[in-house]
Short mmCIF file of C-alpha atoms in Angstrom, two decimals:
data_model
loop_
_atom_site.label_atom_id
_atom_site.label_comp_id
_atom_site.label_asym_id
_atom_site.label_seq_id
_atom_site.Cartn_x
_atom_site.Cartn_y
_atom_site.Cartn_z
CA MET V 228 79.56 97.14 97.00
CA ALA V 229 78.37 96.08 93.36
CA GLU V 230 75.35 94.83 95.48
CA LYS V 231 74.39 98.35 96.79
CA ALA V 232 75.72 99.75 93.04
CA ASP V 233 72.70 97.92 92.07
CA GLN V 234 70.80 99.57 94.45
CA GLY V 235 71.58 103.05 93.40
CA ALA V 236 71.20 102.59 89.33
CA VAL V 237 68.51 104.96 88.25
CA GLU V 238 65.51 103.25 86.73
CA ASN V 239 63.69 105.98 85.87
CA GLU V 240 65.70 109.13 85.07
CA SER V 241 62.75 111.21 84.19
CA GLU V 242 60.94 111.37 87.54
CA GLN V 243 60.96 114.36 88.92
CA GLY V 244 61.34 116.33 92.55
CA THR V 245 64.75 113.58 93.49
CA PHE V 246 67.48 115.51 94.98
CA ASP V 247 70.42 114.46 92.77
CA GLN V 248 73.45 114.72 95.09
CA ASN V 249 75.52 114.15 91.93
CA PRO V 250 73.86 116.84 89.60
CA ASN V 251 77.09 116.32 87.32
CA ARG V 252 77.05 113.09 86.19
CA PRO V 253 75.86 112.33 82.70
CA LYS V 254 71.94 111.22 82.51
CA THR V 255 72.04 108.26 80.44
CA SER V 256 70.19 107.54 77.21
CA ILE V 257 69.87 105.49 74.53
CA GLU V 258 70.69 108.76 71.67
CA ASN V 259 73.44 110.01 74.17
CA GLN V 260 74.87 107.62 76.93
CA ALA V 261 78.15 109.91 78.46
CA GLU V 262 80.92 108.15 79.90
CA PHE V 263 80.77 107.90 83.39
CA LYS V 264 82.73 105.95 86.45
CA ALA V 265 80.76 103.32 88.18
CA ILE V 266 81.64 105.08 91.20
CA ASP V 267 79.28 107.11 90.82
CA LEU V 268 76.62 104.53 90.45
CA MET V 269 78.31 102.94 93.61
CA LEU V 270 77.85 106.18 96.17
CA GLU V 271 74.74 107.82 94.20
CA GLY V 272 72.25 108.55 96.73
CA ASN V 273 75.37 108.75 99.92
CA LEU V 274 76.53 111.77 100.43
CA LYS V 275 78.56 110.62 103.30
CA ALA V 276 80.04 108.30 101.08
CA GLN V 277 80.20 110.76 98.34
CA ILE V 278 82.30 113.48 100.52
CA LYS V 279 84.73 110.96 102.02
CA TYR V 280 85.70 109.71 98.51
CA SER V 281 86.17 112.95 97.18
CA MET V 282 88.95 113.35 99.73
CA VAL V 283 90.24 109.99 98.84
CA GLU V 284 90.75 110.71 95.34
CA ALA V 285 92.03 114.38 96.33
CA ILE V 286 94.53 112.54 98.28
CA ALA V 287 95.22 110.21 95.45
CA GLU V 288 95.71 112.79 93.13
CA SER V 289 98.69 114.33 94.67
CA ILE V 290 100.25 111.11 95.74
CA ASP V 291 100.38 110.54 92.34
CA GLN V 292 101.40 113.46 90.50
CA LYS V 293 104.81 112.69 93.26
CA ALA V 294 105.08 109.50 92.22
CA MET V 295 104.70 110.13 88.69
CA VAL V 296 107.58 112.64 88.95
CA LEU V 297 110.05 109.50 90.28
CA VAL V 298 108.79 106.92 87.68
CA GLU V 299 109.26 109.22 84.56
CA ALA V 300 112.64 109.85 86.27
CA GLU V 301 113.47 106.05 86.55
CA LYS V 302 112.82 105.43 83.33
CA ALA V 303 115.34 108.29 82.09
CA PHE V 304 117.86 107.46 84.72
CA SER V 305 121.36 106.15 83.58
CA SER V 306 124.21 106.55 85.94
CA ASN V 307 127.97 106.96 84.98
CA GLN V 308 129.13 106.65 88.39
CA GLY V 309 127.37 102.93 89.06
CA ILE V 310 124.80 103.85 91.56
CA SER V 311 120.93 102.72 90.96
CA PHE V 312 118.65 104.83 90.78
CA ALA V 313 117.09 104.21 94.40
CA GLU V 314 120.42 105.60 95.52
CA ALA V 315 120.33 108.60 93.56
CA ALA V 316 116.80 109.66 94.42
CA MET V 317 116.59 108.61 97.78
CA PRO V 318 115.73 111.79 99.59
CA GLU V 319 112.70 111.70 97.54
CA ILE V 320 111.58 108.48 98.30
CA GLU V 321 112.27 108.59 101.66
CA ALA V 322 110.46 112.19 101.97
CA MET V 323 107.48 110.53 100.30
CA ALA V 324 107.67 107.29 102.40
CA HIS V 325 107.68 109.83 105.73
CA SER V 326 104.64 111.76 104.07
CA LEU V 327 102.44 108.74 103.81
CA VAL V 328 103.30 107.42 107.80
CA GLU V 329 103.82 111.29 109.88
CA GLY V 330 101.29 112.75 108.07
CA TYR V 331 97.56 113.41 108.67
CA VAL V 332 95.89 110.47 106.58
CA ASP V 333 95.62 106.71 108.08
CA PHE V 334 95.79 104.79 104.62
CA SER V 335 94.49 101.72 106.79
CA LYS V 336 90.99 102.70 107.39
CA ILE V 337 90.81 103.44 103.33
CA SER V 338 88.62 100.59 101.55
CA LEU V 339 90.09 98.48 98.45
CA TRP V 340 86.99 100.27 96.36
CA GLU V 341 88.21 103.92 97.39
CA ALA V 342 92.23 103.25 96.27
CA SER V 343 91.51 100.90 93.30
CA LYS V 344 89.02 100.20 90.80
CA THR V 345 86.66 97.55 92.01
CA ALA V 346 83.90 97.67 89.40
CA GLU V 347 83.05 98.78 85.53
CA ILE V 348 80.27 100.21 84.28
CA ALA V 349 77.91 97.61 82.45
CA TRP V 350 74.47 97.93 81.13
CA ARG V 351 70.85 96.19 81.23
CA GLU V 352 69.00 96.23 77.83
CA ASN V 353 65.72 96.45 78.04
CA LYS V 354 63.83 95.59 74.81
CA ASP V 355 60.04 95.42 73.13
CA ALA V 356 58.83 92.36 71.16
CA GLU V 357 60.31 93.21 67.99
CA GLY V 358 63.63 93.53 69.26
CA LYS V 359 64.47 96.94 69.31
CA LEU V 360 66.70 98.58 72.03
CA ILE V 361 64.03 100.90 74.22
CA SER V 362 66.49 101.43 77.50
CA ARG V 363 70.02 100.93 78.96
CA ILE V 364 69.95 100.56 82.55
CA PRO V 365 73.61 101.27 83.85
CA TYR V 366 74.70 99.31 86.83
CA ALA V 367 78.06 98.57 88.29
CA ASN V 368 79.64 95.10 87.81
CA ARG V 369 82.62 93.80 90.12
CA LEU V 370 85.76 93.24 88.50
CA ASN V 371 87.53 90.02 89.51
CA THR V 372 90.54 91.70 89.83
CA PRO V 373 90.76 94.97 91.10
CA GLU V 374 92.55 97.64 87.99
CA LYS V 375 94.59 100.76 89.15
CA GLY V 376 91.77 103.35 89.54
CA ASN V 377 92.89 105.78 90.92
CA ARG V 378 96.10 104.83 91.34
CA LEU V 379 96.32 105.01 95.31
CA LEU V 380 96.89 101.65 96.48
CA HIS V 381 99.52 101.09 92.97
CA ASN V 382 101.02 104.09 94.93
CA LEU V 383 101.33 102.83 97.76
CA GLU V 384 103.06 99.69 96.61
CA GLN V 385 105.31 101.61 94.27
CA ILE V 386 106.45 103.82 97.14
CA LYS V 387 106.96 100.54 99.45
CA LEU V 388 109.21 98.78 96.30
CA TRP V 389 111.35 101.94 96.85
CA LEU V 390 111.81 102.32 99.90
CA GLN V 391 112.36 98.46 100.23
CA THR V 392 114.97 99.30 97.56
CA VAL V 393 116.88 102.11 99.55
CA HIS V 394 116.52 99.42 102.23
CA ASP V 395 118.15 96.68 100.71
CA ILE V 396 120.99 98.80 99.50
CA HIS V 397 121.63 100.62 102.88
CA GLU V 398 121.84 96.54 104.97
CA GLU V 399 124.45 96.22 101.95
CA LYS V 400 126.78 98.58 102.22
CA GLY V 401 126.80 98.91 106.07
CA MET V 402 124.88 100.96 108.51
CA GLY V 403 127.55 103.91 108.74
CA TRP V 404 126.34 104.37 104.79
CA VAL V 405 124.13 107.28 105.21
CA SER V 406 125.59 109.02 108.52
CA SER V 407 127.08 111.85 107.43
CA PHE V 408 129.68 111.12 108.88
CA GLY V 409 130.10 107.49 108.56
CA CYS V 410 129.30 106.31 111.95
CA PRO V 411 126.91 102.99 112.24
CA GLU V 412 125.27 104.46 115.27
CA ASP V 413 123.40 107.00 113.22
CA GLY V 414 123.04 104.62 110.00
CA LYS V 415 121.66 102.42 112.79
CA LEU V 416 119.05 104.44 113.32
CA ILE V 417 118.20 105.41 110.23
CA PHE V 418 117.73 102.16 109.27
CA ASP V 419 115.86 101.53 112.46
CA ASN V 420 113.41 104.10 111.62
CA ARG V 421 113.16 103.22 107.95
CA ASN V 422 112.14 99.81 109.10
CA LYS V 423 109.08 100.99 111.52
CA LYS V 424 108.28 103.18 107.95
CA LEU V 425 108.01 99.90 105.41
CA PHE V 426 106.43 98.12 108.41
CA ALA V 427 103.51 101.02 108.35
CA ILE V 428 103.49 100.87 104.39
CA SER V 429 102.77 97.25 104.43
CA HIS V 430 100.10 97.59 106.82
CA ALA V 431 98.60 100.04 105.42
CA ILE V 432 98.82 97.97 101.99
CA GLU V 433 97.45 95.04 103.44
CA SER V 434 93.98 96.57 105.69
CA ILE V 435 92.93 98.28 102.39
CA LYS V 436 93.38 94.73 100.61
CA SER V 437 91.80 93.10 102.88
CA ASN V 438 89.29 96.41 103.62
CA LEU V 439 86.33 95.63 101.52
CA GLU V 440 83.02 96.99 102.82
#
């Protein structure tokens, strides 16, 4: 994507008559170079990718809002009954996992650059013969290690971790643990369904990491 970003860098922003598909992106000048994201450059001129990323970003924001509630709850959690956070928050954890696997989004089709931060803004500087800076051209510089970015990949991994913890506790306490009637058969069905969700989330995570388009 960084190579595509280089092609998308604006060499001359004073050029007239160009349809700007991202009019909200701050214009760059030596006097006033406002902050903007590398993703703006990576997607410049690609309306199809811009629309797709906007939808992914909205999904990422929604998941992050819910995940942060659990993150903050886990930080503040203390138990006088000897139960873990995963046990106390099991309904919420199970619900989040269910929404990922049984929802309308196929997370395995999302690219790494859509689910994390894979590039950052860097600048090419042009100077005159006296060494005075006359212009700076932004470009997207690929990161060696992706950062959290919109936190979509990060939250998928966090939800998987919570769900795996619940799964391990269930296995340790026995199949009847989660059954309302202490029935091992009911508990085994829940255990197997959760295992399928773990597999699906793991598959989505690995697919995102390997999708470098």
